[in-house]
Short mmCIF file of C-alpha atoms in Angstrom, two decimals:
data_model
loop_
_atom_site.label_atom_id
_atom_site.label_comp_id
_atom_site.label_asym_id
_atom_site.label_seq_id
_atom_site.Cartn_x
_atom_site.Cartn_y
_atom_site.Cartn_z
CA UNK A 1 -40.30 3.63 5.85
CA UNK A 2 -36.63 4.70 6.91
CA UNK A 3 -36.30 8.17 8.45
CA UNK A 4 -34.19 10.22 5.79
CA UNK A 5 -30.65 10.79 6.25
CA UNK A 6 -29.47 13.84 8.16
CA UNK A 7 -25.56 14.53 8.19
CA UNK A 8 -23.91 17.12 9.60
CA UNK A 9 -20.28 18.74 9.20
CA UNK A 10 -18.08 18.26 12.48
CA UNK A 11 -14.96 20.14 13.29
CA UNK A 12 -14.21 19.01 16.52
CA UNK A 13 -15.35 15.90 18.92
CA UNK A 14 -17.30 18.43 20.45
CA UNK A 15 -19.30 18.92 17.32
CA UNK A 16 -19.78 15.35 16.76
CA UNK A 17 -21.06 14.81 20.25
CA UNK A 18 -23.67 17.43 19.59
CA UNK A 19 -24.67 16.34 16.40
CA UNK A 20 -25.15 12.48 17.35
CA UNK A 21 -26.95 14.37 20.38
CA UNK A 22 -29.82 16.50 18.36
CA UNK A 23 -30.41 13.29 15.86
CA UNK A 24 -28.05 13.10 12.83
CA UNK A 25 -26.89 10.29 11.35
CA UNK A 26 -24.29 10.68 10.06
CA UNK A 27 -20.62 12.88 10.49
CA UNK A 28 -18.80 14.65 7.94
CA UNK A 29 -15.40 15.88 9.45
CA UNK A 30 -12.88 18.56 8.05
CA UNK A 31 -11.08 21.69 8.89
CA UNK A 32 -10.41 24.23 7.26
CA UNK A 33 -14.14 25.83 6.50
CA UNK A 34 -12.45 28.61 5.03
CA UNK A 35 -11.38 27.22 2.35
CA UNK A 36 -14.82 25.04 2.49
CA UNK A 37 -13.55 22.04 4.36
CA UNK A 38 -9.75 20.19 4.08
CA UNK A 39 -8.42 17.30 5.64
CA UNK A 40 -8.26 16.66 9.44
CA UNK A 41 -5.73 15.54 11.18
CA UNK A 42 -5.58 11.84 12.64
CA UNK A 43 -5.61 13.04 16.60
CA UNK A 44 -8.88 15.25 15.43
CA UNK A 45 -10.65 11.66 13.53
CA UNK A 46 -9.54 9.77 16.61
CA UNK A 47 -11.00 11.93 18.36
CA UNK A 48 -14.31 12.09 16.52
CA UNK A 49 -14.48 9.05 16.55
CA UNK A 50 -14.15 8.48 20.11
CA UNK A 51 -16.71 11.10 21.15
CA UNK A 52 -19.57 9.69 19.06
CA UNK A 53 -20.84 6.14 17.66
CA UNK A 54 -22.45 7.86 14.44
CA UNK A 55 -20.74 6.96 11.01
CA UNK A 56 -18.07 9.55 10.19
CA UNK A 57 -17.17 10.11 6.43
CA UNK A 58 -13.82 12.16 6.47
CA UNK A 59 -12.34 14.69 3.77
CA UNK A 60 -9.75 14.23 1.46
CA UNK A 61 -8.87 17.78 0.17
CA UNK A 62 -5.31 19.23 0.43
CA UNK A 63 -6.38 22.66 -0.68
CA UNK A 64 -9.26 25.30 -1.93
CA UNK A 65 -10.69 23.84 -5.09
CA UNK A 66 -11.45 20.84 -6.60
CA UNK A 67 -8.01 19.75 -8.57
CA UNK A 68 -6.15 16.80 -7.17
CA UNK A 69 -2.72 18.85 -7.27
CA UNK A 70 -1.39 16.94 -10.22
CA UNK A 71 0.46 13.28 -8.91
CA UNK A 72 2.15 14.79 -6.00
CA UNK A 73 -0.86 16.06 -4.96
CA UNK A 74 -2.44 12.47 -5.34
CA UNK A 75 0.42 10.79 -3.58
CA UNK A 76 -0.22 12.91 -0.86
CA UNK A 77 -3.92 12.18 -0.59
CA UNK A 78 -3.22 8.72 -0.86
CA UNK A 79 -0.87 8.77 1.95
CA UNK A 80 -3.21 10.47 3.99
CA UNK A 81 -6.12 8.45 3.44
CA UNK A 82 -3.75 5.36 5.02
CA UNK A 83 -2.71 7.26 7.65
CA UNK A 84 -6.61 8.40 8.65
CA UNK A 85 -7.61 4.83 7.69
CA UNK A 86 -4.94 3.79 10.49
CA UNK A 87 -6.45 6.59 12.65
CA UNK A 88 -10.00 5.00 12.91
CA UNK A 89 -11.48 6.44 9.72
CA UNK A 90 -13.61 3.78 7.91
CA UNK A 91 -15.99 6.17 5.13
CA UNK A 92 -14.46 9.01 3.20
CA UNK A 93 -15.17 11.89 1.22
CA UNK A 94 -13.73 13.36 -1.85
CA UNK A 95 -13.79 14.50 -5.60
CA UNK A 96 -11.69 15.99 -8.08
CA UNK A 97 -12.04 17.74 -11.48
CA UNK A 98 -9.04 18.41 -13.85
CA UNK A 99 -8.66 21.86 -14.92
CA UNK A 100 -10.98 21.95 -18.18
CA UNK A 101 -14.20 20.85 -15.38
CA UNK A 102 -14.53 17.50 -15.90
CA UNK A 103 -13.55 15.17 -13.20
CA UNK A 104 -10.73 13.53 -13.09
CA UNK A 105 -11.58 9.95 -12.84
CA UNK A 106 -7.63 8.65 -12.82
CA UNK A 107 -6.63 10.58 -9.88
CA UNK A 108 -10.18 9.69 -8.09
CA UNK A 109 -9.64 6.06 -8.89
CA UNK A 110 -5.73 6.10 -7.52
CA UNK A 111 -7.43 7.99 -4.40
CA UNK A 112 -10.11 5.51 -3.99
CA UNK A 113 -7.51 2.39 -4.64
CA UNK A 114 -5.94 3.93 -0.81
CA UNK A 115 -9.34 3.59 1.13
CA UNK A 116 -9.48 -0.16 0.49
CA UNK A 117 -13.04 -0.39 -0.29
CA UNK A 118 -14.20 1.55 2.31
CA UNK A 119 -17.65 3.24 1.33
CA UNK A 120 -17.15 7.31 0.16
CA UNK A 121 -19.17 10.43 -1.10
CA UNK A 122 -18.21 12.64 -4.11
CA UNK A 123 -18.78 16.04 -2.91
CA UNK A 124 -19.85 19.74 -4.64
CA UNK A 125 -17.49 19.38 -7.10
CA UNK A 126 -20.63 17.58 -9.22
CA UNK A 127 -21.86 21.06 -9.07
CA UNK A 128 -18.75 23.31 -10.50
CA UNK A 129 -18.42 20.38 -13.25
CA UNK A 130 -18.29 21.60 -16.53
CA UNK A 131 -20.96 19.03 -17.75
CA UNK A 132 -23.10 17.78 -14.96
CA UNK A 133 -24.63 15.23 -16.74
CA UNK A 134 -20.63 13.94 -17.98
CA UNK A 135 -19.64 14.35 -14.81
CA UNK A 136 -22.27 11.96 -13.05
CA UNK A 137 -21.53 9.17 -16.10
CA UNK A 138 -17.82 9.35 -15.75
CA UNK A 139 -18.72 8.60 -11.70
CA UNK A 140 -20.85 5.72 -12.49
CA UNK A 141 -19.67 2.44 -11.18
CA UNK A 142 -16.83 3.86 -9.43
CA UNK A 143 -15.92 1.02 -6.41
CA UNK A 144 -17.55 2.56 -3.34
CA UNK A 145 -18.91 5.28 -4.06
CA UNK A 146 -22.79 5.39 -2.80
CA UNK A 147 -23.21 8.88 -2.13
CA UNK A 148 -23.36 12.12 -4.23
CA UNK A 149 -23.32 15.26 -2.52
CA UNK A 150 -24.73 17.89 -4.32
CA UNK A 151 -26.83 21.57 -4.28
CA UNK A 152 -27.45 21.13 -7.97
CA UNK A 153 -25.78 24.96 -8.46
CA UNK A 154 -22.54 26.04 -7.84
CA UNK A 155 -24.64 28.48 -5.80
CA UNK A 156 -26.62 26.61 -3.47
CA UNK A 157 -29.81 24.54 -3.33
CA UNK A 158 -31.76 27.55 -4.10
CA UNK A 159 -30.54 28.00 -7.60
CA UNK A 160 -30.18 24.01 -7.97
CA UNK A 161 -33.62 22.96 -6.50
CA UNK A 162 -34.92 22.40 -9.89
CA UNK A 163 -32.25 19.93 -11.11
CA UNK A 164 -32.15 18.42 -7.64
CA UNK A 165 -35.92 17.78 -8.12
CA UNK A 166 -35.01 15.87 -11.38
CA UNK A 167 -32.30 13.70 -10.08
CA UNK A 168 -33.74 12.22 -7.27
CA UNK A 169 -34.03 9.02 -8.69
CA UNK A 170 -30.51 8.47 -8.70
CA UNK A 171 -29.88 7.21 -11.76
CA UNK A 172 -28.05 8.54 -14.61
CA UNK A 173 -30.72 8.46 -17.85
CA UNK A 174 -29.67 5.21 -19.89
CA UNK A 175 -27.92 3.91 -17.02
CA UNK A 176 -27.91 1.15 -13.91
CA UNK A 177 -29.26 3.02 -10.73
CA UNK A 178 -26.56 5.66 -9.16
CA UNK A 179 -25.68 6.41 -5.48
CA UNK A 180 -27.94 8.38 -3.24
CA UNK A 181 -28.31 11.88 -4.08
CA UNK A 182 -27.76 13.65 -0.89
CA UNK A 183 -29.07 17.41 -0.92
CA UNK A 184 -26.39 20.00 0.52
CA UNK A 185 -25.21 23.41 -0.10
CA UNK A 186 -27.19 26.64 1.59
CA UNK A 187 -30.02 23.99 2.40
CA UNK A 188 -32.97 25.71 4.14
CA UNK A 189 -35.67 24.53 6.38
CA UNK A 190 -38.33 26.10 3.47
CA UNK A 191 -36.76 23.45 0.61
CA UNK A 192 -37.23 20.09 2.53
CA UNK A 193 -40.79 19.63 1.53
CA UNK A 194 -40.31 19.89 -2.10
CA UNK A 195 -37.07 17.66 -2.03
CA UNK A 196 -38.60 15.27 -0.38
CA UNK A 197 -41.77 14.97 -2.22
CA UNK A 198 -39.66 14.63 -5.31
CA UNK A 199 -38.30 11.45 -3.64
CA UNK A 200 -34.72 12.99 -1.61
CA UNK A 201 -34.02 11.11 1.42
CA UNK A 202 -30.58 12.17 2.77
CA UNK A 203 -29.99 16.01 3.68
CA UNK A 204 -26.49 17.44 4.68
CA UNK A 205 -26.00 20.66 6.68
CA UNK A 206 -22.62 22.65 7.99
CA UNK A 207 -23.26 26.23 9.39
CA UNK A 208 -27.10 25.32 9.92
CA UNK A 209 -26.10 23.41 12.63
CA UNK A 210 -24.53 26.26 14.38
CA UNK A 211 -25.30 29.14 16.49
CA UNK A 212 -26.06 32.08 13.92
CA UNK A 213 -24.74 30.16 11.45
CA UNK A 214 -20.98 31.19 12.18
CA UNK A 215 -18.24 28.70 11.60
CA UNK A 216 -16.65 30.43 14.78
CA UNK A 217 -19.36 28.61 16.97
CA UNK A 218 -20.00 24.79 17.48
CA UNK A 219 -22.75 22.72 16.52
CA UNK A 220 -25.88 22.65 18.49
CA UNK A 221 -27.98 19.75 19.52
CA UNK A 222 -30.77 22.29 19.76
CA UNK A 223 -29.69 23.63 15.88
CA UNK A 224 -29.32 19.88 14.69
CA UNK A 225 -32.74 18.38 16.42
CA UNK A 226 -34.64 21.55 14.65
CA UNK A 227 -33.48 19.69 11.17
CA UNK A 228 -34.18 16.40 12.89
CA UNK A 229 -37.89 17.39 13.50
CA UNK A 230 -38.42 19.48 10.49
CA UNK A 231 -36.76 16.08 8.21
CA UNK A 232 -39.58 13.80 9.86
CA UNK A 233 -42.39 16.22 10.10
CA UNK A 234 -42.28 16.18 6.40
CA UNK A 235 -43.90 13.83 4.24
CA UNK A 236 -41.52 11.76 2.20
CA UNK A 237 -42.57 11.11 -2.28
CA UNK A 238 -45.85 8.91 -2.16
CA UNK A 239 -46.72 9.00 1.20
CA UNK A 240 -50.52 8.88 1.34
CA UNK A 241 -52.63 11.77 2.62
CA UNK A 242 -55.64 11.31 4.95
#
């Protein structure tokens, strides 16, 4: 049975060097953590993508919040995503909602037009939607999208463990089978057993991966192969006892 997926949030090259060293899998790189994670410059994905060999899915978000900034604001990401696509970037990650919560699948879809079917995630927007289950239908069939990041609460896994425990299958009820449901947002050691017996298999973690948990520090092999450990230690749904 595959391993489940561990990614990690990278700043620098340093990060990402560290990460790929303690066992993730994957990279997700942005600045900006104070406004929870904008777009990185080209030098900082060449970078990246220099220092490690892991898969790197990069942000596209010009600003705090999760509107597009009307169609400059998505001419703008567009442009970007060509320039970081010229930069080495080659998996993205974004997601936009239009001022009354839902998303906004035409500026998503112009966005997504720019990566050139390169593979992406839609982020924690899912969980400030104002219809979750809306939100994951109006995402369903988007072209290359196979990843939904989510905490299931605006606040975190620990309010959102419940409906993460639900939609592990991935699918949206009535519907084909959806991307993989990737559990982020406050994750904690103590969750992982439940998520994964409900059938999670990919796992994202930011200031986990870091001394104290500051932003100010970098990531940690030693931080990131505690997660490693703890992920595989843990029995995944069905796995047979005895």
């Amino acid at each position: 049975m595959p391993r489940p997926l561990l990614e990690v949030i990278a700043l620098t090259a340093q990060d990402a060097a560290a990460a790929q060293q303690g066992g993730a899998d994957r990279l997700e790189l942005v600045t900006g953590m104070d406004q929870d994670g904008l777009t990185p410059g080209p030098r900082t994905v060449a970078a990246v993508r220099a220092a490690t060999t892991l898969p790197v899915r990069v942000m596209l978000r010009a600003s705090a919040g999760f509107g597009a900034g009307g169609t400059d604001g998505v001419v703008r990401l567009c442009a970007a995503a060509r320039e970081l696509r010229a930069a080495g970037a080659r998996e993205f990650v974004l997601g936009f909602l239009d001022p009354a919560g839902r998303v906004d699948v035409a500026a998503v879809r112009t966005v997504v037009e720019a990566l050139d079917g390169a593979p992406w995630t839609f982020h924690r927007a899912l969980d400030h939607s104002a219809d979750r289950a809306a939100a994951r239908r109006a995402l369903a069939g988007l072209p290359g999208l196979d990843t939904l990041l989510t905490a299931g609460a605006p606040g975190g896994v620990a309010d959102g463990l419940p409906v993460l425990r639900g939609e592990a299958g991935g699918a949206v009820p009535g519907g084909p089978p959806g991307p993989r449901l990737m559990a982020g947002g406050g994750l904690r050691h103590t969750q992982l057993p439940a998520l994964r017996a409900a059938g999670v298999d990919a796992f994202h973690i930011g200031s986990a991966a870091r001394t104290g948990g500051s932003w100010s520090a970098p990531v940690t092999a030693a931080a990131v192969r505690s997660w490693r450990r703890a992920l595989d230690d843990v029995p995944a749904a069905g796995t047979p006892v005895g």
